[in-house]
Coordinates of C-alpha atoms in Angstrom, one line a residue:
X11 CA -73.4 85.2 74.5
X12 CA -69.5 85.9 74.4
X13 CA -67.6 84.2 72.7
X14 CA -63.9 83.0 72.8
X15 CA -63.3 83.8 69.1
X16 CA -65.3 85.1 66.7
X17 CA -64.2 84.6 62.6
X18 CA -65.7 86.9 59.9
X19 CA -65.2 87.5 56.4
X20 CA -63.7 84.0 55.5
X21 CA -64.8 81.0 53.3
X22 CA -65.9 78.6 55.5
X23 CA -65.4 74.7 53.7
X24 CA -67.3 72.6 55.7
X25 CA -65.6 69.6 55.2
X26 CA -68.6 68.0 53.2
X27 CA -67.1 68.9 50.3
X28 CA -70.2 71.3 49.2
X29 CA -69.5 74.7 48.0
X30 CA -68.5 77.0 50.0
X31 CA -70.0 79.7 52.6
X32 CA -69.2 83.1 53.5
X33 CA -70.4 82.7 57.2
X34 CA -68.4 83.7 60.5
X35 CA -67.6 80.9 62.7
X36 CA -67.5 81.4 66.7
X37 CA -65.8 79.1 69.1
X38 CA -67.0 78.8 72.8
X39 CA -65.6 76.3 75.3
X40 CA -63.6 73.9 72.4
X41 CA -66.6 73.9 70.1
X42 CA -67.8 75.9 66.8
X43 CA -70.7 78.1 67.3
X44 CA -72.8 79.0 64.2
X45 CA -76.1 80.3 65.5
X46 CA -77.1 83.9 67.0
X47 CA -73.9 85.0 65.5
X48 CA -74.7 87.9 64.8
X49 CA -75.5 89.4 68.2
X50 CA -72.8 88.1 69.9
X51 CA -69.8 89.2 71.7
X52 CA -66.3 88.3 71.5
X53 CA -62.9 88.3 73.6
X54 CA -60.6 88.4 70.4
X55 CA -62.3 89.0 66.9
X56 CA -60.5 87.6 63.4
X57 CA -60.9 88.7 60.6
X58 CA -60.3 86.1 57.6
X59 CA -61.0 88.0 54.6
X60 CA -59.5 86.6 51.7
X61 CA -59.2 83.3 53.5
X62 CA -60.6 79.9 53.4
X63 CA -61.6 78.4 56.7
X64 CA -61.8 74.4 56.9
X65 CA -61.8 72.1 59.8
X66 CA -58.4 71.0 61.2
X67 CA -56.3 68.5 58.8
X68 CA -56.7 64.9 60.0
X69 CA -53.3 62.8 59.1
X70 CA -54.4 59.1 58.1
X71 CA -51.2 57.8 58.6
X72 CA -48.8 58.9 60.9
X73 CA -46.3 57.6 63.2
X74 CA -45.5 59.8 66.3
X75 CA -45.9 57.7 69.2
X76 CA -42.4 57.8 70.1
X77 CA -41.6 61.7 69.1
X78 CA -44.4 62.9 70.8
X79 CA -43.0 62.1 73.9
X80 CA -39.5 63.5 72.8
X81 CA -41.3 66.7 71.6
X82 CA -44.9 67.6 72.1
X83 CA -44.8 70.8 70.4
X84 CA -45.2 68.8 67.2
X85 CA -44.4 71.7 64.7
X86 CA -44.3 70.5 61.5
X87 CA -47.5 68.8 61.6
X88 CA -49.2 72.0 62.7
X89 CA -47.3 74.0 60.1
X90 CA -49.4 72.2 57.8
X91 CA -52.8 72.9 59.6
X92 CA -52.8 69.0 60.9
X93 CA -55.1 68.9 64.3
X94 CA -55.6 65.1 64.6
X95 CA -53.3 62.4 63.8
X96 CA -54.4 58.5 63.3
X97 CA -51.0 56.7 64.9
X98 CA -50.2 53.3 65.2
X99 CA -50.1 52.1 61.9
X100 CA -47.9 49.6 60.0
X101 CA -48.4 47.2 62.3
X102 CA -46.2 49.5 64.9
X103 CA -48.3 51.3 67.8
X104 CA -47.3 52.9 71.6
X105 CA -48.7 49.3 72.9
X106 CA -49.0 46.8 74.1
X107 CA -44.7 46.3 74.8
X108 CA -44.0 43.1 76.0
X109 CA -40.7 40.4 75.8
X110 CA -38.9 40.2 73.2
X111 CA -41.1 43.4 71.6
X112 CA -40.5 45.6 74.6
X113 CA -36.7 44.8 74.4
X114 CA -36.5 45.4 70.3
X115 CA -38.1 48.7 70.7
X116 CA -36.0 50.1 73.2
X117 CA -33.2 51.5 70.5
X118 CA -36.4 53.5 69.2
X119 CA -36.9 54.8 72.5
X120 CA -33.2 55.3 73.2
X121 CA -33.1 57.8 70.4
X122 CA -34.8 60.1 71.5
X123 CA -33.6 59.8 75.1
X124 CA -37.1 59.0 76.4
X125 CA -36.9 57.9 79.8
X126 CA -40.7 56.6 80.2
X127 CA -41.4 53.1 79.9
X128 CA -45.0 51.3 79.8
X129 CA -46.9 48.0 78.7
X130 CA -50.3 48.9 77.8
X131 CA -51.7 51.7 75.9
X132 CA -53.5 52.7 79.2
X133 CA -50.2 53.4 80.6
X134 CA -49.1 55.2 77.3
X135 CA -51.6 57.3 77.3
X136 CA -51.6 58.3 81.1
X137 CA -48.1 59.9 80.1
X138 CA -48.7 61.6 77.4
X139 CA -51.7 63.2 79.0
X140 CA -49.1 64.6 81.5
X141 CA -46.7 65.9 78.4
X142 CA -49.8 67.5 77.1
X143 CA -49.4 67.1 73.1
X144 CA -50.1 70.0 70.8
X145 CA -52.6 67.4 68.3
X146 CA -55.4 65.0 68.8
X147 CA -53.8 61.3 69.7
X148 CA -55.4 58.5 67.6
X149 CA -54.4 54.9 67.5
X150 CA -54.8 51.4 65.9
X151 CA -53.1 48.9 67.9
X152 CA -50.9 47.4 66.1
X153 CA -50.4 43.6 64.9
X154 CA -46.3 43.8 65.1
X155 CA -46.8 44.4 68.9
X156 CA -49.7 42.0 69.6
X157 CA -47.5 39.3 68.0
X158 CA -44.1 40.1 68.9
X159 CA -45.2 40.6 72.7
X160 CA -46.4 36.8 72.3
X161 CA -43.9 34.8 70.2
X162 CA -41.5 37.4 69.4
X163 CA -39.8 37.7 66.0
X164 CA -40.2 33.6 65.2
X165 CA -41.3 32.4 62.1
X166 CA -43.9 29.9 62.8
X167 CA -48.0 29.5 63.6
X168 CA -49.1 30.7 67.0
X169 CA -50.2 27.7 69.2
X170 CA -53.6 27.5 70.4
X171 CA -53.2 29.5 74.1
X172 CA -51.0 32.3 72.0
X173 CA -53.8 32.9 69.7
X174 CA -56.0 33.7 72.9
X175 CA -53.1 35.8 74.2
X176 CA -53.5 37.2 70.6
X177 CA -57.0 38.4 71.5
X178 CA -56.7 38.8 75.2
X179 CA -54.1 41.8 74.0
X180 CA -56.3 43.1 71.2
X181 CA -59.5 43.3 73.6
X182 CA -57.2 45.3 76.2
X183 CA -56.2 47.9 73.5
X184 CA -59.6 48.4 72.2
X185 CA -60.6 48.7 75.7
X186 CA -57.8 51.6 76.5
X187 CA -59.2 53.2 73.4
X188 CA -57.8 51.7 70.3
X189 CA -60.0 52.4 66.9
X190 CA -58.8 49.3 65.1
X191 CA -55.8 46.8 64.1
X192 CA -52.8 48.1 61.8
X193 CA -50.4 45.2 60.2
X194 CA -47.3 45.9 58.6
X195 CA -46.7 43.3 56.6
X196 CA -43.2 43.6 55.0
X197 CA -41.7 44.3 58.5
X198 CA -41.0 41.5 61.6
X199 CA -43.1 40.0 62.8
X200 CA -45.8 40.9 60.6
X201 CA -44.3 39.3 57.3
X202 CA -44.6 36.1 59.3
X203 CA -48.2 36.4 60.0
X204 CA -50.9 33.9 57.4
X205 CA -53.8 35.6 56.4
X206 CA -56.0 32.7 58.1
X207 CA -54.2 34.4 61.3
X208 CA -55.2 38.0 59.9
X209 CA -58.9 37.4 59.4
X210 CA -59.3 35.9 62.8
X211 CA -57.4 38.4 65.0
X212 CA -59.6 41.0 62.6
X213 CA -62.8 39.0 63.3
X214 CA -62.0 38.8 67.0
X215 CA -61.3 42.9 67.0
X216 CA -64.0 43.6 65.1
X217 CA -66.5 41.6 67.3
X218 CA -65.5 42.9 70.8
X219 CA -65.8 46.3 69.2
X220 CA -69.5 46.0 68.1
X221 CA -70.5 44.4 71.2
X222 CA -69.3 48.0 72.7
X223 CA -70.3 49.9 70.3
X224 CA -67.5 51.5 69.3
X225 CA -65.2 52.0 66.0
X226 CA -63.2 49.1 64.5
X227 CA -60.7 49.5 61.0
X228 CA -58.4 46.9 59.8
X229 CA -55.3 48.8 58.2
X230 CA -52.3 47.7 56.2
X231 CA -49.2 48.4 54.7
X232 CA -49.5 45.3 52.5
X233 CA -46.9 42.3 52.0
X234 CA -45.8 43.9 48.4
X235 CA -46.4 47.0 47.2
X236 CA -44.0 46.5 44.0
X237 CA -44.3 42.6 42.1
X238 CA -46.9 40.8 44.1
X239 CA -48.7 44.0 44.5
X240 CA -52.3 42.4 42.9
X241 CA -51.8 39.5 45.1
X242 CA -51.8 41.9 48.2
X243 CA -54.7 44.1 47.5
X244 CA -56.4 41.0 47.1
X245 CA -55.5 39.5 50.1
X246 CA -56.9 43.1 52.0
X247 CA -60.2 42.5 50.1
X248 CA -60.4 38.6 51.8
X249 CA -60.0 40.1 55.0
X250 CA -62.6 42.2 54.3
X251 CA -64.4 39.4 53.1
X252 CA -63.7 37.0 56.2
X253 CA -64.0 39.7 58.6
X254 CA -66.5 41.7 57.7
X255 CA -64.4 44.8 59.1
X256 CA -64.2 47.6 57.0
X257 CA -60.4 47.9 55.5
X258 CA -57.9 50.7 54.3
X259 CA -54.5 50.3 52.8
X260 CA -52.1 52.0 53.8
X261 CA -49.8 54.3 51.2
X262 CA -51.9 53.0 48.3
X263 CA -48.6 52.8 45.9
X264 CA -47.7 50.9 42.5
X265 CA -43.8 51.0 43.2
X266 CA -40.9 50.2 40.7
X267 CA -41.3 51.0 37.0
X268 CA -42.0 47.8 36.0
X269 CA -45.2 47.6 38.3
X270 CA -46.7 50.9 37.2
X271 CA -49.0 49.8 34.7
X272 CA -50.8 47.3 37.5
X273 CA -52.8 50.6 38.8
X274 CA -55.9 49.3 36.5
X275 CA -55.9 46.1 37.9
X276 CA -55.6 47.6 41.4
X277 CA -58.2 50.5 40.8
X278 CA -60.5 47.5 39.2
X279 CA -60.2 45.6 42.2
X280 CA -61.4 47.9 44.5
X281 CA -63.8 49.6 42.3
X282 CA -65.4 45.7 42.1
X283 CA -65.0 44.9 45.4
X284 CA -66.9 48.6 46.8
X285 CA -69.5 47.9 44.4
X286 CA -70.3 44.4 46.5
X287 CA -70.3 46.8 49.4
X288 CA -67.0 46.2 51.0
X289 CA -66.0 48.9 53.0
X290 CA -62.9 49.7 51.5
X291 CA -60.6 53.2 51.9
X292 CA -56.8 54.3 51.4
X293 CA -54.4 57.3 52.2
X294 CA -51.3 58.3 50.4
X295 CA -48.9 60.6 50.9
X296 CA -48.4 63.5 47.7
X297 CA -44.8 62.4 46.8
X298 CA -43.0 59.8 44.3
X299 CA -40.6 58.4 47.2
X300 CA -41.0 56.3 49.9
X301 CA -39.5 56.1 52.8
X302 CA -38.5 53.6 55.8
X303 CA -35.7 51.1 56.9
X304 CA -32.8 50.0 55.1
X305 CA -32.9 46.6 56.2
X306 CA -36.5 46.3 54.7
X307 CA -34.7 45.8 51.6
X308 CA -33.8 42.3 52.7
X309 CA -35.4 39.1 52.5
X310 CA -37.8 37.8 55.2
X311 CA -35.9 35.1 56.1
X312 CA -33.0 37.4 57.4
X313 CA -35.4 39.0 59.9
X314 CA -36.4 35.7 61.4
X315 CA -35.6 35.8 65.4
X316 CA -35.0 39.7 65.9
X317 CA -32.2 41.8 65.5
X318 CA -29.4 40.1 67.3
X319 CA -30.0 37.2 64.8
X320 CA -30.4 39.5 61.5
X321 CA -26.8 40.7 62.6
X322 CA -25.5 37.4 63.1
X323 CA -26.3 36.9 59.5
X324 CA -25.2 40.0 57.8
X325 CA -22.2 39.1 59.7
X326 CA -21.5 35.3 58.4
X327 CA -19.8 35.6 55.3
X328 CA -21.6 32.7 54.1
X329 CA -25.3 34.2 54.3
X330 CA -24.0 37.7 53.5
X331 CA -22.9 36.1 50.1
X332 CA -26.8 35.0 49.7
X333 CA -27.8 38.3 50.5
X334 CA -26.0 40.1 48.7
X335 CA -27.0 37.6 45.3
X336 CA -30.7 38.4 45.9
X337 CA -30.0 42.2 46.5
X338 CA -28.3 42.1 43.1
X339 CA -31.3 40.9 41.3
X340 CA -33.7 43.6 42.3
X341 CA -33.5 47.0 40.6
X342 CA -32.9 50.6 41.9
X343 CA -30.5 49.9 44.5
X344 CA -28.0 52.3 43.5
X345 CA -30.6 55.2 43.5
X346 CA -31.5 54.4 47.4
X347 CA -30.8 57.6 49.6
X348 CA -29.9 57.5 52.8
X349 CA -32.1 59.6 55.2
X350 CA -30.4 58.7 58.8
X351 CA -27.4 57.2 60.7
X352 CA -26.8 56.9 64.0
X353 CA -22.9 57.0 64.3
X354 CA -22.1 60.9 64.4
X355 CA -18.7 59.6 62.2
X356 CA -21.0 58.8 59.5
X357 CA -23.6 61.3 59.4
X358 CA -22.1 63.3 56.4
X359 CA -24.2 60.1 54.7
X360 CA -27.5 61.4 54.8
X361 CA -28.9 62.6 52.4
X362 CA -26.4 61.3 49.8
X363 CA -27.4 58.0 47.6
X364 CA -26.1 55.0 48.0
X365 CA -24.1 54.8 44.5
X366 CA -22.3 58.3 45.7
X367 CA -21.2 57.1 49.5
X368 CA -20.2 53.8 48.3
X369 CA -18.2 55.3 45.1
X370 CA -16.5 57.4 47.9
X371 CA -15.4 55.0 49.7
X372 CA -14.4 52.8 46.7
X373 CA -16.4 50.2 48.0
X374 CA -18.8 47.3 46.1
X375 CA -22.1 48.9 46.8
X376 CA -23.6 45.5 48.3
X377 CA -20.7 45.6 50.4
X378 CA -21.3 48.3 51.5
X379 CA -24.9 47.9 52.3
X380 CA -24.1 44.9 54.2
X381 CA -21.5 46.7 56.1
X382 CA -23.2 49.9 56.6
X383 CA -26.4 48.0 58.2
X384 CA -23.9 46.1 60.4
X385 CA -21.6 49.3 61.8
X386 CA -25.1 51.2 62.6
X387 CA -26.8 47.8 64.3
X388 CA -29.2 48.6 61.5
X389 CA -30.5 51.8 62.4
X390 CA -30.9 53.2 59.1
X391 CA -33.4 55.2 57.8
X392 CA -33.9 55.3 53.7
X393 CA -35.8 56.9 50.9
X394 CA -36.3 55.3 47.6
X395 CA -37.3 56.7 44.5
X396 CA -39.9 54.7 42.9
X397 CA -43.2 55.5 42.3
X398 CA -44.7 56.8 39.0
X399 CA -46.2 60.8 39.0
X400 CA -49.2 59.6 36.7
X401 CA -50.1 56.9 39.5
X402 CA -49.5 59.2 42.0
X403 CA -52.3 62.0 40.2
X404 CA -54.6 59.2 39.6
X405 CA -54.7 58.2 43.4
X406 CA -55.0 61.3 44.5
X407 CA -58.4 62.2 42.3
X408 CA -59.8 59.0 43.8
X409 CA -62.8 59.5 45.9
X410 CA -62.2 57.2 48.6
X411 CA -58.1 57.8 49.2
X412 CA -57.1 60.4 52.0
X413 CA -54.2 62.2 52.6
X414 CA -51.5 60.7 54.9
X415 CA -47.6 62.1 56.2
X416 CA -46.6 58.4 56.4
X417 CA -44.4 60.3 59.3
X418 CA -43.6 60.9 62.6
X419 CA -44.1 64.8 63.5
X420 CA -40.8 66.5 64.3
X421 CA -40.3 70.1 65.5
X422 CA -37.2 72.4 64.0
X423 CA -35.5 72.4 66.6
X424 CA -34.7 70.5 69.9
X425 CA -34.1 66.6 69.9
X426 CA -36.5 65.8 66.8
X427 CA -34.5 68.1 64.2
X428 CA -32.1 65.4 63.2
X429 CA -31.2 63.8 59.7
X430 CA -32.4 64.1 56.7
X431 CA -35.9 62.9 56.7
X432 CA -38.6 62.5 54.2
X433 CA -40.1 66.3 53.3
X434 CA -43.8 64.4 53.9
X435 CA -43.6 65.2 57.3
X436 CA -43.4 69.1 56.7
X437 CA -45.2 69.3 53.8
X438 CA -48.0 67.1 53.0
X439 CA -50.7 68.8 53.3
X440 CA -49.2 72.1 51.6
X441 CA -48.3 70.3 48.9
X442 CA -51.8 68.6 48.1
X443 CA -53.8 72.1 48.4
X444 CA -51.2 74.1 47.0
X445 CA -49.6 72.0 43.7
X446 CA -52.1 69.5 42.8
X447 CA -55.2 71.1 44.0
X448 CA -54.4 74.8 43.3
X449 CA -51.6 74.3 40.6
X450 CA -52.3 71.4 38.7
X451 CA -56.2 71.2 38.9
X452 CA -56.9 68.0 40.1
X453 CA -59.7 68.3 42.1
X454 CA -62.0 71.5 43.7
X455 CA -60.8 73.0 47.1
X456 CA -63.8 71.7 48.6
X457 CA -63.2 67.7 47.4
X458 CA -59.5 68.1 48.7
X459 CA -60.4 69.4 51.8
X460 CA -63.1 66.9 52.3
X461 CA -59.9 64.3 51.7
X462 CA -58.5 66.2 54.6
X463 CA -61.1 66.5 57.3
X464 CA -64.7 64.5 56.6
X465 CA -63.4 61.6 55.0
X466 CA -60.8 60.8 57.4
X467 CA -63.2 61.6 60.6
X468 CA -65.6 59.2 59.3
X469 CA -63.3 56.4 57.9
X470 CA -62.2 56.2 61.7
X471 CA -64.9 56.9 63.4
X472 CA -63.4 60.0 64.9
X473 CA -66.2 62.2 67.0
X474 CA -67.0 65.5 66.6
X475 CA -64.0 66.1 64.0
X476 CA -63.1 67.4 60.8
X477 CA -66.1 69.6 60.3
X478 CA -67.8 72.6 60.8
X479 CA -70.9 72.3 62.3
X480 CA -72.5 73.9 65.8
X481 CA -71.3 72.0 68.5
X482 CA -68.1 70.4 66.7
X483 CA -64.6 70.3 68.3
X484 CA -63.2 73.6 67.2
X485 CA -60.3 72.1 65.2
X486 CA -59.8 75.1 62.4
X487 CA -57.4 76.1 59.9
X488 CA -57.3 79.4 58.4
X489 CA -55.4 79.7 55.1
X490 CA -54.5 81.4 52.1
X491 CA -55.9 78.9 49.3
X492 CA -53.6 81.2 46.5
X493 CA -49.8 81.2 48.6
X494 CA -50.6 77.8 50.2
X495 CA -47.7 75.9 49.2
X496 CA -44.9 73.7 50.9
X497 CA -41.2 74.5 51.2
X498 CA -39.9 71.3 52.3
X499 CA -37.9 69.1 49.9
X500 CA -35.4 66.4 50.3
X501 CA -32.3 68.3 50.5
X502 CA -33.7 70.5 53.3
X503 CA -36.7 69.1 54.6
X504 CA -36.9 70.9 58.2
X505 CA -38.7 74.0 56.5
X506 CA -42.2 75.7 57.3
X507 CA -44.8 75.6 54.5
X508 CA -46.1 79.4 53.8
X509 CA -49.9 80.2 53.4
X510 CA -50.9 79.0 56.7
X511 CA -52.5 81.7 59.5
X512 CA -53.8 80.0 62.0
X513 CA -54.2 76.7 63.4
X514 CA -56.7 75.6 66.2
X515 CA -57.0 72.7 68.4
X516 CA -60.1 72.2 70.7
X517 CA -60.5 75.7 70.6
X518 CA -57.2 77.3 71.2
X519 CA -54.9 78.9 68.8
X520 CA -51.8 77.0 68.6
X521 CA -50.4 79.0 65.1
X522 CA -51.5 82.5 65.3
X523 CA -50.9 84.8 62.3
X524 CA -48.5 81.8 60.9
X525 CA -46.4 81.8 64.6
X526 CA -46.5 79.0 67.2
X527 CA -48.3 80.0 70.3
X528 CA -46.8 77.2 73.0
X529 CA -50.5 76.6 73.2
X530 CA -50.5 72.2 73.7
X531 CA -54.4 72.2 73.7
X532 CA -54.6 68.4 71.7
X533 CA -56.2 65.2 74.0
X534 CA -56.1 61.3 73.6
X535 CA -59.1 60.2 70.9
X536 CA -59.9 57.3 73.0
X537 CA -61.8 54.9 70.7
X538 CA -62.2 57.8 68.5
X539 CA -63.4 60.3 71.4

């Protein structure tokens, strides 16, 4: 037998979260070979000594569909030894674009001077087949475009024939090779949405899914992760309940000081409501901020009929000045950093907080929120200190939480390498084996890379992936479990993480001796593959 690859002298971490092996690891034709090694033949030989070996890195939550066709060389995510990523969540995903949701995601599109339009995910997919990506494709379909390609950004219950459009759309996804529903329910036109509306669109997906065999998740970046945050974990847990879909929250977080001390209550929750067997995950990213839109800062109401209208009100003095009253009863605003503009005039902004820009200009800082959002149509992009370190350390020990970029993957360079964005999407992975695995002890190697590769496969139903087993996708990552580490911080966030060798993806090395190779070698994970 000759081999394409043949590994020796590493630590091979199956993924399992067992101890560890020191076994060679072949690759033949995209898969691991671990039999006959030992008479076998190889076209290129590495040698790993001093190295672990672990399946590729699976991102939870990730958000490239858009930058993926700007860029499919998709560097920082393999910087950090990620393989696979699970797209589509918060309630955004490629498809299905329709009406009034085609037309509001067109800015997104604009951005990145993508040319390619589409409706369904088949149609996605068919073009970025073509671009040939550089990681695994994975996606929910999410609830934002299901309901905005039906009713739009209104405020209001779905009649009886847009509920079936409702599941005509979510049968068509699943069919193109969705793995489950995503809802983001702070944004438009999720925050609309009833949970009566969520369990029966969940039901529906769920269903269709079984009757084909094939994966189904509900996932959610929940109506409050901040004051009503008990109220929203619970509201997962019914649709759980109503469903009988297994569930996953997105971020798990406890944000703003004066909610930190609710983690008990949450961890209780879904402690209690595992223990009834409710099929019940999470992912989280390893930092304290968040990160997302500016606008998201506002209250539902201003969201109500799409962007043309939320101007209309930021503009009208009258509901500015009720805006801005509600603004000024919520806490933190002046510590709110912005991450990206659009106007070139204004991008000396990013990366500066909103109490410093608006002190420079000698502007109210509600005015200037209001008239910042207004001047960039509200293209902003934010990051807001909030969360709690503690929290942060106790999520991250938690069995059934995975590790998620919460990002779009970005290369540095080209037309991806722009503002100021959230380190996450560089460093991730890095930063969870390197400080809080390595550094501060939280858990063994082999339970943090089990977060990374096993638990993830199997949470979506992912084939073949994030293991190391004879016959599995060869998705590897060779690394230096004592430099491991990542580089990327807020100031400067477009910078490599070190410790990382090599990288491969269905069998091909796309970082070799810690340098890209141009090697695209990822594929679509239809309904998981």
């Amino acid at each position: 037998m000759e081999l394409d690859f043949l590994i020796i002298n590493g630590t091979v971490y199956d993924g399992l979260g067992g101890p560890p092996k020191d076994v060679s690891v072949g690759i033949k034709d995209r898969r691991i070979v671990l039999d006959k090694l030992d008479t076998a033949q190889a076209k290129e030989v590495i040698n790993a000594k001093g190295f672990a070996i672990a399946p590729g890195f699976i991102d939870t939550h990730s958000h490239s569909e858009f930058t993926v066709l700007a860029d499919p060389g998709q560097e920082g995510k393999l910087f950090q030894g990620i393989t696979t990523e699970i797209n589509g969540n918060c309630g955004l995903s490629a498809a299905p674009l329709y009406g009034e949701y085609l037309a509001h995601r067109i800015d997104d599109l604009k951005e990145y001077d993508i040319t390619f339009r589409w409706n369904t995910l088949r149609e996605y997919f068919s073009i970025l087949e073509t671009l040939k990506p550089s990681i695994n494709f994975a996606t929910l379909v999410g609830h934002g475009n299901i309901r905005g390609s039906v009713i739009g950004f209104s405020d209001r219950i779905p009649s009886e024939s847009e509920k079936e459009r409702f599941y005509s759309l979510i049968e068509q996804s699943i069919k193109d090779g969705a793995i489950g529903l995503s809802t983001g329910l702070i944004y438009p036109p999720g925050i609309y949405s009833s949970t009566a509306e969520l369990i029966k669109l969940t039901s529906h997906g769920a269903r269709f899914s079984s009757s084909m065999n094939l994966p189904f998740i509900y996932t959610s970046h929940m109506r409050s992760e901040s004051d009503s945050l008990i109220e929203s974990v619970e509201e997962v847990i019914s649709i759980a309940e109503g469903s009988t879909s297994p569930v996953h929250i997105s971020h798990i977080k406890t944000a703003g000081r004066n909610n930190w001390n609710k983690i008990d209550k949450v961890l209780e929750l879904i402690y209690d409501a595992r223990k009834r067997g409710i099929n019940i995950t999470a992912d989280r990213y390893p930092y304290t901020a968040s990160s997302t839109d500016l606008d998201s800062i506002l209250p539902a109401w201003a969201f109500e009929g799409g962007k043309e209208r939320e101007l209309e009100r930021l503009r009208d003095p009258h509901t500015a000045r009720k805006i801005k009253k509600i603004l000024a009863e919520g806490n933190g605003m002046e510590d709110i950093i912005i991450s990206s503009v659009e106007s070139p005039s204004k991008k000396w902004m990013e990366g500066k907080s909103l109490k410093e820009i608006a002190a420079e200009l000698k502007k109210d800082l509600l005015d200037f929120i209001i008239e910042l959002l207004i001047e960039e149509r509200l293209r902003v992009g934010a990051i807001f200190h909030a969360m709690s370190e503690e929290n942060l350390r106790r999520f991250l020990k938690e069995p059934w939480i995975m590790i998620g970029t919460d990002s779009s993957s970005r290369s540095f360079h080209g037309s991806t390498k722009k503002g100021k964005p959230h380190p996450r999407g560089f460093g991730s992975m890095p930063r969870f084996l390197g400080y809080y695995v390595r550094d501060k002890k939280l858990l063994s190697l082999e339970e943090a890379i089990k977060k990374l590769t096993y638990l993830p496969a199997k949470t979506f139903g992912l084939k073949d992936r994030g293991i190391i087993k004879n016959g599995a996708f060869a998705d590897i990552v060779i690394f230096d479990p004592e430099r491991i580490v990542d580089r990327a911080d807020f100031s400067n966030p477009f910078l490599k993480p070190d410790g990382i060798r090599y990288v491969f993806v269905n069998g091909l090395p796309a970082i070799k001796d810690g340098e890209p190779t141009g090697k695209r070698n990822g594929v679509i994970l239809r309904n998981g593959g």
